[in-house]
């Protein structure tokens, strides 16, 4: 039984380690690998394609658009169907005005680097966040929902899903820490029980 408890402990550590590792900082104070999500169901885009040209256009114009916006966030479209891209950028209210554009530009670079050739990406640097997706493919993407009524297939937009995941990230981290604490508690209980057994066997 102790081996099973150790395996559970190692599994819990493996689940907790990835989110905690994103807190490492580089010389500029940014996380080395920011929180990001890459879309896989919509398929990749081809190098030097119209879609990539639209992404380059967004990378060049999105920082200026968010700086000139009346609020700290902006939603834009680039290109035409079937290569239409919807993008969003936002900065925290605590961010300085001149830092917002540079943060968005950096987040977009991270999105292109961490999600190469992906038609859907979300990057959150803390001070700002950027996301983009292929409008046409996301409209027809199928998502499987599991509920008490059974398994339901329905169509939805990955744009909506991405913001649920970004907003729920602290809750997911909290649940992982709670799971780790439960596994650690079970491991300690098993260890204490295994130490008591030899004492009970003494004459």
Short mmCIF file of N, CA and C in Angstrom, two decimals, residues 12 19 31 35 39 62 104 116-117 129 140 146 155 159 168 170 172 186 191 203:
data_model
loop_
_atom_site.label_atom_id
_atom_site.label_comp_id
_atom_site.label_asym_id
_atom_site.label_seq_id
_atom_site.Cartn_x
_atom_site.Cartn_y
_atom_site.Cartn_z
N UNK A 12 0.23 13.61 -8.15
CA UNK A 12 -0.26 14.93 -7.74
C UNK A 12 0.79 16.00 -7.97
N UNK A 19 1.58 24.48 -13.55
CA UNK A 19 1.16 25.84 -13.25
C UNK A 19 2.14 26.59 -12.38
N UNK A 31 7.04 36.39 -16.73
CA UNK A 31 7.15 34.94 -16.58
C UNK A 31 7.84 34.36 -17.80
N UNK A 35 1.11 31.92 -19.12
CA UNK A 35 -0.06 31.07 -19.31
C UNK A 35 -0.51 31.21 -20.76
N UNK A 39 -5.02 26.32 -29.84
CA UNK A 39 -6.10 25.53 -30.42
C UNK A 39 -5.54 24.40 -31.27
N UNK A 62 -2.38 45.79 -33.63
CA UNK A 62 -3.14 45.59 -32.39
C UNK A 62 -2.60 46.42 -31.21
N UNK A 104 1.12 44.24 -25.05
CA UNK A 104 0.30 43.54 -26.04
C UNK A 104 1.17 43.01 -27.17
N UNK A 116 2.94 27.88 -32.63
CA UNK A 116 3.30 28.06 -34.04
C UNK A 116 2.28 27.41 -34.97
N UNK A 117 1.86 28.16 -35.97
CA UNK A 117 0.91 27.70 -37.00
C UNK A 117 -0.45 27.29 -36.43
N UNK A 129 -3.30 40.63 -21.86
CA UNK A 129 -3.59 39.34 -22.49
C UNK A 129 -3.97 39.56 -23.95
N UNK A 140 -17.69 26.40 -36.71
CA UNK A 140 -18.13 25.04 -37.00
C UNK A 140 -17.45 24.00 -36.12
N UNK A 146 -19.98 16.70 -21.38
CA UNK A 146 -20.39 15.56 -20.57
C UNK A 146 -21.16 16.09 -19.37
N UNK A 155 -22.13 22.64 -31.18
CA UNK A 155 -21.18 23.54 -31.81
C UNK A 155 -21.06 24.80 -30.97
N UNK A 159 -13.59 30.98 -28.98
CA UNK A 159 -13.39 32.31 -28.37
C UNK A 159 -14.01 32.32 -26.98
N UNK A 168 -10.90 31.15 -15.23
CA UNK A 168 -10.96 30.10 -14.22
C UNK A 168 -9.59 29.57 -13.83
N UNK A 170 -7.14 30.70 -11.82
CA UNK A 170 -6.86 30.65 -10.37
C UNK A 170 -7.65 29.56 -9.67
N UNK A 172 -8.66 26.71 -11.04
CA UNK A 172 -8.05 25.43 -11.40
C UNK A 172 -6.79 25.19 -10.57
N UNK A 186 -3.60 11.53 2.67
CA UNK A 186 -3.78 10.07 2.57
C UNK A 186 -2.44 9.35 2.71
N UNK A 191 1.16 6.02 5.99
CA UNK A 191 2.48 5.87 6.61
C UNK A 191 2.33 5.63 8.11
N UNK A 203 4.59 -9.29 21.08
CA UNK A 203 3.90 -10.09 22.12
C UNK A 203 3.68 -9.29 23.40
#
